[in-house]
mmCIF file of C-alpha atoms and ligand atoms in Angstrom:
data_model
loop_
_atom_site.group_PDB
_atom_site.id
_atom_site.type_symbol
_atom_site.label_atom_id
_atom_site.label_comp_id
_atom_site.label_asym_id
_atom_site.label_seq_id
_atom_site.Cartn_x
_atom_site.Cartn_y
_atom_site.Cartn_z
ATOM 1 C CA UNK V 1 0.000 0.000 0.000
ATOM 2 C CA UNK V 2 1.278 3.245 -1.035
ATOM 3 C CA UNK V 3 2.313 6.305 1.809
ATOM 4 C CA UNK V 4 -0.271 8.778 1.802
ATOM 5 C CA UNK V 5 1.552 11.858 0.985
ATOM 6 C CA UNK V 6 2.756 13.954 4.097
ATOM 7 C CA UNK V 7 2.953 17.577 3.318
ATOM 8 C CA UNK V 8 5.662 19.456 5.169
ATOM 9 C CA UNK V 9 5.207 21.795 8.059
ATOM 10 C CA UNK V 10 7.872 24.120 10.031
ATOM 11 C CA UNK V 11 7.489 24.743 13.491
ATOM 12 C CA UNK V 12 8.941 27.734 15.555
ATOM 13 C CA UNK V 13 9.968 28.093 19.084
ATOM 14 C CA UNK V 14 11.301 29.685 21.576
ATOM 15 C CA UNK V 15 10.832 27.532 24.653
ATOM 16 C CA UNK V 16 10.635 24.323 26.227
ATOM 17 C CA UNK V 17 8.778 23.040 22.997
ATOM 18 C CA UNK V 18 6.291 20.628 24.215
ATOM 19 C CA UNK V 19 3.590 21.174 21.433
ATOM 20 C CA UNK V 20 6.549 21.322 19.405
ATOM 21 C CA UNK V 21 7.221 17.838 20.686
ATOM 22 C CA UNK V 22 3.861 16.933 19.875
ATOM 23 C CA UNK V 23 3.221 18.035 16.279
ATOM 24 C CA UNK V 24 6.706 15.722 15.257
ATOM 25 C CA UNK V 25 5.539 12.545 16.919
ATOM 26 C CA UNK V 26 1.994 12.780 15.205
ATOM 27 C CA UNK V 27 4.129 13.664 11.925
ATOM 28 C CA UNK V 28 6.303 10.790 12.073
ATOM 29 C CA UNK V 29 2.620 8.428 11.866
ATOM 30 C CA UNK V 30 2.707 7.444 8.438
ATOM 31 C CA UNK V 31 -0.688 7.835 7.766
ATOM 32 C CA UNK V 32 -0.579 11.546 9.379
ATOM 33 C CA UNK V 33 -1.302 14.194 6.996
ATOM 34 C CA UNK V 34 1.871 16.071 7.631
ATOM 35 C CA UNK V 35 5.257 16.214 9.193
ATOM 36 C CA UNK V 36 7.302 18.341 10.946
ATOM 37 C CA UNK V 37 10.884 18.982 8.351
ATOM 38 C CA UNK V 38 12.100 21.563 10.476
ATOM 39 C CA UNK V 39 12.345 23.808 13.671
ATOM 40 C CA UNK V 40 13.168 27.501 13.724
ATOM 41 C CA UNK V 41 13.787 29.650 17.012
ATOM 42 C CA UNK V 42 14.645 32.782 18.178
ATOM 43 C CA UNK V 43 16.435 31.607 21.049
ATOM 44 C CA UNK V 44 19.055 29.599 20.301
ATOM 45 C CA UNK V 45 19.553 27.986 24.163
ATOM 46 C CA UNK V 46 15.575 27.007 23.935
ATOM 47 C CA UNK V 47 15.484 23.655 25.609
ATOM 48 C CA UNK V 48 12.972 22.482 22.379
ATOM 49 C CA UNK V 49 16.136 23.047 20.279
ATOM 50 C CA UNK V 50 17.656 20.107 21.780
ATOM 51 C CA UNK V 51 14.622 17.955 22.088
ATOM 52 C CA UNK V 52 14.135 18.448 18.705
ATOM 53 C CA UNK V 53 17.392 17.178 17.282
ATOM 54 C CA UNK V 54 17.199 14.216 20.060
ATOM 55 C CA UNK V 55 13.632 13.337 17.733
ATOM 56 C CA UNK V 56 15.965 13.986 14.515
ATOM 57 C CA UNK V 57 14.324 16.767 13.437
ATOM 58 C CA UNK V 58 16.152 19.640 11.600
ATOM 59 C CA UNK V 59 16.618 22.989 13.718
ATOM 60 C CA UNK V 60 17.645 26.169 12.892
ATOM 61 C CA UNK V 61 18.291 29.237 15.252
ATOM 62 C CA UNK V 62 18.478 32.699 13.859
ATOM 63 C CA UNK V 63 19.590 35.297 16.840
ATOM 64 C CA UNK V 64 17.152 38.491 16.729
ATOM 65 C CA UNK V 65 20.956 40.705 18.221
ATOM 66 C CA UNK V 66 22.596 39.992 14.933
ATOM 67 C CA UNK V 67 19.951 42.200 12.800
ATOM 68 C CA UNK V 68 19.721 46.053 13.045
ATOM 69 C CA UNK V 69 16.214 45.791 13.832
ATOM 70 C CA UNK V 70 13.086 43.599 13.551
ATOM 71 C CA UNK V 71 12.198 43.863 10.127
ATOM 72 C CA UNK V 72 15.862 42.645 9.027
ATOM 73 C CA UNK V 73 15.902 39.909 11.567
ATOM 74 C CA UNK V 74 12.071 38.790 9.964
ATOM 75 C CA UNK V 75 12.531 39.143 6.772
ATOM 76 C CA UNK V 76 15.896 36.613 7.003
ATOM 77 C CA UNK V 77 13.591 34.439 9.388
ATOM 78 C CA UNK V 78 10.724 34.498 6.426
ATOM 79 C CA UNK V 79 13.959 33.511 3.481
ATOM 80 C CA UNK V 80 15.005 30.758 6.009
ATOM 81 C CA UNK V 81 11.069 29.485 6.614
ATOM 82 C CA UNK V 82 10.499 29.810 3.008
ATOM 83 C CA UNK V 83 13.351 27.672 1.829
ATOM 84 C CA UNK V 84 12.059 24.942 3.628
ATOM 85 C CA UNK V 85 9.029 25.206 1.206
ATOM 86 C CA UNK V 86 6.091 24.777 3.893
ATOM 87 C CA UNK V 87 2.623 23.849 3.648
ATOM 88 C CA UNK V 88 2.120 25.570 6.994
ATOM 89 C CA UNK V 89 4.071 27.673 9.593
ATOM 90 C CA UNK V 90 2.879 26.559 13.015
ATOM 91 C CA UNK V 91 3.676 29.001 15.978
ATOM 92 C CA UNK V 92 4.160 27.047 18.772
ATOM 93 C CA UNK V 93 5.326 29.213 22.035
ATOM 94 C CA UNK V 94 7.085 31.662 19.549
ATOM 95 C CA UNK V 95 7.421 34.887 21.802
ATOM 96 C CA UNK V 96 7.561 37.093 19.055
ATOM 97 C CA UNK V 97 5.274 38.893 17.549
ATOM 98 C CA UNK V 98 5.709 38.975 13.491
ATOM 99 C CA UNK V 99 5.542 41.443 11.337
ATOM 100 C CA UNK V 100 3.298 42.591 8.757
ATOM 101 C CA UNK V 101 5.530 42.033 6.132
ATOM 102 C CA UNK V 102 6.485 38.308 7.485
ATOM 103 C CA UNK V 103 2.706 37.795 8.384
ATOM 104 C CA UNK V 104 2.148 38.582 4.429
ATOM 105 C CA UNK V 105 4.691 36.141 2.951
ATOM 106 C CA UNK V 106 2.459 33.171 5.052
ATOM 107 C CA UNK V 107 -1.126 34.417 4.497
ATOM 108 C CA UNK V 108 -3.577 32.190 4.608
ATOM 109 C CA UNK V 109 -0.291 29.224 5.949
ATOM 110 C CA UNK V 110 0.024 30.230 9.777
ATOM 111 C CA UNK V 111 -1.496 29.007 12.522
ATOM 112 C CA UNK V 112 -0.533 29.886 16.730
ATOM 113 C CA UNK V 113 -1.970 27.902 19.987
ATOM 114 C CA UNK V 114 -2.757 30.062 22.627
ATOM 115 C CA UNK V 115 -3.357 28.757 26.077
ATOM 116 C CA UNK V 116 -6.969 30.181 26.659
ATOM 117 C CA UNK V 117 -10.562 30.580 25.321
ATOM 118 C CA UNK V 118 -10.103 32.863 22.922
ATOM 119 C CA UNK V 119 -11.445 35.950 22.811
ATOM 120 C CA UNK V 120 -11.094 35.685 26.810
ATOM 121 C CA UNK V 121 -7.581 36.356 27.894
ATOM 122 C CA UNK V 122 -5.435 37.189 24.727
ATOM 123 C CA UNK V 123 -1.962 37.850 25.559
ATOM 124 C CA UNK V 124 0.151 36.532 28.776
ATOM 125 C CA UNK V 125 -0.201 34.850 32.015
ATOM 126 C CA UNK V 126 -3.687 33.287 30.803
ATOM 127 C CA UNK V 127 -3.881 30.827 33.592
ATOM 128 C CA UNK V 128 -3.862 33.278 36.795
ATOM 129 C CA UNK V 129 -5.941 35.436 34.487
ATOM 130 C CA UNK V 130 -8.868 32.839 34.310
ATOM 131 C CA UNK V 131 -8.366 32.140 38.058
ATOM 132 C CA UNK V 132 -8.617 35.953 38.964
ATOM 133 C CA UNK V 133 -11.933 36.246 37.235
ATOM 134 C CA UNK V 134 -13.501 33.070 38.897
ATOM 135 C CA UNK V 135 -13.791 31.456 35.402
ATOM 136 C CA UNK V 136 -15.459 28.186 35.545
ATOM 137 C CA UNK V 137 -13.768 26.766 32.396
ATOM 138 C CA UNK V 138 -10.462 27.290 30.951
ATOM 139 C CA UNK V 139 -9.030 25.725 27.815
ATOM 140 C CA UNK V 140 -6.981 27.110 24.602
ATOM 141 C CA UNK V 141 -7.172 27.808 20.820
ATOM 142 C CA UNK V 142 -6.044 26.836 17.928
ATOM 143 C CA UNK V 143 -6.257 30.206 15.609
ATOM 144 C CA UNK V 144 -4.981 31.541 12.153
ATOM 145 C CA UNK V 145 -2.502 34.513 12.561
ATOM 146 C CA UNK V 146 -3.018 37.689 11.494
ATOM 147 C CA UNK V 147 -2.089 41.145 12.522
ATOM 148 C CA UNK V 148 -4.049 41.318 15.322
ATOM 149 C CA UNK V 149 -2.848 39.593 18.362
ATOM 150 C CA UNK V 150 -4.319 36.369 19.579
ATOM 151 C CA UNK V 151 -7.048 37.906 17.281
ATOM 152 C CA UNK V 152 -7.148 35.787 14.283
ATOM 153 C CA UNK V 153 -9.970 33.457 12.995
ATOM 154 C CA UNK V 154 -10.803 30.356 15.778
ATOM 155 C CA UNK V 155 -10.077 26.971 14.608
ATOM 156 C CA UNK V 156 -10.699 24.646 17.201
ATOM 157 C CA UNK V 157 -10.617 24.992 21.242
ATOM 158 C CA UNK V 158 -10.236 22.395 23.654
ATOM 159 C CA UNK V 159 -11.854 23.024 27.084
ATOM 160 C CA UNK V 160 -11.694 22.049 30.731
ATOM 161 C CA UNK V 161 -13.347 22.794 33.893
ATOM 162 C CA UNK V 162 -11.889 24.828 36.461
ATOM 163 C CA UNK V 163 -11.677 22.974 39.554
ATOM 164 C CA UNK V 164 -12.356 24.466 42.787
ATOM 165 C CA UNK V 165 -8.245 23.930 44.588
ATOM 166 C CA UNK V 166 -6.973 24.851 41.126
ATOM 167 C CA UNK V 167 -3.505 27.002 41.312
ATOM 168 C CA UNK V 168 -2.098 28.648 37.803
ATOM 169 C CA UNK V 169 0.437 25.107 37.724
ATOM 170 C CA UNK V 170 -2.265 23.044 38.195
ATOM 171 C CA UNK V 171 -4.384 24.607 35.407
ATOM 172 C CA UNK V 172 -1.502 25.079 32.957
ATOM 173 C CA UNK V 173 -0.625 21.352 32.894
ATOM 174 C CA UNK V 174 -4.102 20.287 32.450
ATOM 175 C CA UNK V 175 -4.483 23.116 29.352
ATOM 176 C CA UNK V 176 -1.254 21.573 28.093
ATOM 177 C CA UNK V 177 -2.296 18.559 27.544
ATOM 178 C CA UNK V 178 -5.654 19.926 25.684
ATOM 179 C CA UNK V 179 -3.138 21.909 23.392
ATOM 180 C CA UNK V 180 -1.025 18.687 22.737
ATOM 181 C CA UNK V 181 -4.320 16.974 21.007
ATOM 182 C CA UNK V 182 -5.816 19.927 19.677
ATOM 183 C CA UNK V 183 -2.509 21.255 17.837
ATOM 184 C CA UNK V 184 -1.933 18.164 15.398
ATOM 185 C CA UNK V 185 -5.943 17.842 15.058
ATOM 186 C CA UNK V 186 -5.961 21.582 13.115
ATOM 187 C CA UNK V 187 -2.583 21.037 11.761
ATOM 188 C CA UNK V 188 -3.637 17.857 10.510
ATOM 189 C CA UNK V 189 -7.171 19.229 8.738
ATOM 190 C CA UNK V 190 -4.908 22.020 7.253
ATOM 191 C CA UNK V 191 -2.267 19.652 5.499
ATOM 192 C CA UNK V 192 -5.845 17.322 4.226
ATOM 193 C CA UNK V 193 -7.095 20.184 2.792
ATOM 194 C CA UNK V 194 -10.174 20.219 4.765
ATOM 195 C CA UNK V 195 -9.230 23.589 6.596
ATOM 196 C CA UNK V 196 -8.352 27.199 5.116
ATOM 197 C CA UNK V 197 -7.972 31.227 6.129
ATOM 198 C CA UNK V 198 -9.627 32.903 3.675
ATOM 199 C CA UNK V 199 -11.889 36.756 3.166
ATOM 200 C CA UNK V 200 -11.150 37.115 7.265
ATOM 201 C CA UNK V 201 -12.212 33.066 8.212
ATOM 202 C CA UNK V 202 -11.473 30.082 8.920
ATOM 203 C CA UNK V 203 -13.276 27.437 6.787
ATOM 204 C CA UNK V 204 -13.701 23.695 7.601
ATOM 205 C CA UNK V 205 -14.948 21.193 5.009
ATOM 206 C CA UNK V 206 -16.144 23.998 3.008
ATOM 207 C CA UNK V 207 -18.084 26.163 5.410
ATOM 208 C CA UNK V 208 -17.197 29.090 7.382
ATOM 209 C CA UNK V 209 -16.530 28.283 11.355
ATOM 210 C CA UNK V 210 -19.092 30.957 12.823
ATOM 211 C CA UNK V 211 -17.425 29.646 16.251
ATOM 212 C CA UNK V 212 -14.319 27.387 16.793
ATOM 213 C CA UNK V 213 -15.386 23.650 16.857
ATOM 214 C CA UNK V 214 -15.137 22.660 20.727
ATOM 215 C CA UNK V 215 -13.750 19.460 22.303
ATOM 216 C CA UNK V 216 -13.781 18.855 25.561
ATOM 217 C CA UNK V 217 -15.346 17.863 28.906
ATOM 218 C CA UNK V 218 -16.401 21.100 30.520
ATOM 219 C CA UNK V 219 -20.338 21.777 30.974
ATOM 220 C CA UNK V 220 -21.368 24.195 28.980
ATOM 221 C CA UNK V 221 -22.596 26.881 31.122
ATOM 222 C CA UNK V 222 -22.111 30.546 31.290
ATOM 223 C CA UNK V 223 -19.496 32.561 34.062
ATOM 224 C CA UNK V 224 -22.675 34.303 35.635
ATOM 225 C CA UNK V 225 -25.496 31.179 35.366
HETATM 226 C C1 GRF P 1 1.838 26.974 25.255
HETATM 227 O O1 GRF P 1 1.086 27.159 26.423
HETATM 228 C C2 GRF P 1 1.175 27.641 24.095
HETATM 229 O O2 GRF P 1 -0.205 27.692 24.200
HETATM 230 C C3 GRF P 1 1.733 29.039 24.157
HETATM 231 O O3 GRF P 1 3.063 28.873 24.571
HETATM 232 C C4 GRF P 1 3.187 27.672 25.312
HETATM 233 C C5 GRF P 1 4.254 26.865 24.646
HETATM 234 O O4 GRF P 1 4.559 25.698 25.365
HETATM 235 N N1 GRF P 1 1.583 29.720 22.892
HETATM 236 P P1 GRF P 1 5.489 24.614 24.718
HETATM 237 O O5 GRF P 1 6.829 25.307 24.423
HETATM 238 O O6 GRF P 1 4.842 24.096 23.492
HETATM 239 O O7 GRF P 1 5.652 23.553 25.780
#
């Protein structure tokens, strides 16, 4: 029986790379949809580095203090992505935020996971966000990139309850493991062609996502009910 074809995605870092970690061992299934050829970072002592070539994956580090400024150091980041000829770019704790000019050389081909239910709680420290406003579910997103900051077009979200004895560490590993099966789930409708960012949305299977599709265990109740 013949190999489905896998169609090649880059991943960048800048971290301990656990979704990172995740999107190459569902890529090395040969019936997945896609694999990971290679890593970039920002940070070239970013613990995924390593874990990466241990999973012998190609990395790359390109060091933001040896460009003039941030345009120079993302257009050579967009050359380097691009020569790896990717179906998709997949942000995966990349703690920078792109240009316009990078953003445009992807459009439509890049994807981020951030650790909340988006629109709640773009930006940092999610977790002790959701616990300051007495959320009663917590989860994170799957979204297209754009311009806009944790602001582009839902994919999928994974959610969980919040549990009454939750702390920020507690919460975060429980949201991490949501992000580790949602990640390679969108990644994976992307590379089958099922999935696209196009005039402002996403699109699954042909129709516009009016809301994220939602996986998870958490009752579906409102903060205030
Ligand atoms: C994740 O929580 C992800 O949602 C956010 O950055 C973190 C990266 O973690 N964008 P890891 O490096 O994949 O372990």
């Amino acid at each position: 029986m013949s190999t489905p074809l896998r169609r090649p995605v880059v991943v960048l870092i800048s971290g301990r790379g656990s979704n990172m970690r995740s999107l190459i061992d569902h890529g090395s299934d040969p019936h997945s949809p896609f694999t990971v050829t290679k890593v970039f970072t920002d940070k070239p002592d970013a613990a995924g580095l390593g874990l990466a070539r241990s999973l012998r994956t190609a990395t790359q580090a390109l060091r933001p203090g040896d460009f003039e400024d941030r345009l120079l150091f993302d257009s050579a980041l967009a050359d380097a992505v691009e020569r790896s000829e990717p179906a998709l770019v997949v942000l995966a704790g990349f703690m920078r935020i792109l240009s316009a000019p990078f953003l445009r050389r992807f459009e439509g081909r890049i994807m981020n996971i951030h650790p909340s239910l988006l629109p709640k709680f773009p930006g940092l420290n999610t977790h002790a966000r959701a616990l300051a406003a007495q959320e009663r579910e917590h989860g994170a997103t799957v979204h297209f990139v754009t311009e806009q900051l944790d602001g582009g077009p839902l994919i999928v979200q994974g959610r969980i309850p919040i549990e009454t004895g939750d702390s920020e560490s507690t919460l975060a590993s429980r949201v991490l493991a949501v992000e580790h099966t949602i990640y390679p789930m969108a990644v994976g409708w992307f590379c089958e062609g099922r999935l696209q960012h196009r005039a402002g949305r996403a699109w699954l299977d042909g129709k516009a996502l009016l809301e994220p599709v939602q996986l998870g265990s958490a009752p579906a109740r409102s903060n205030h009910g």
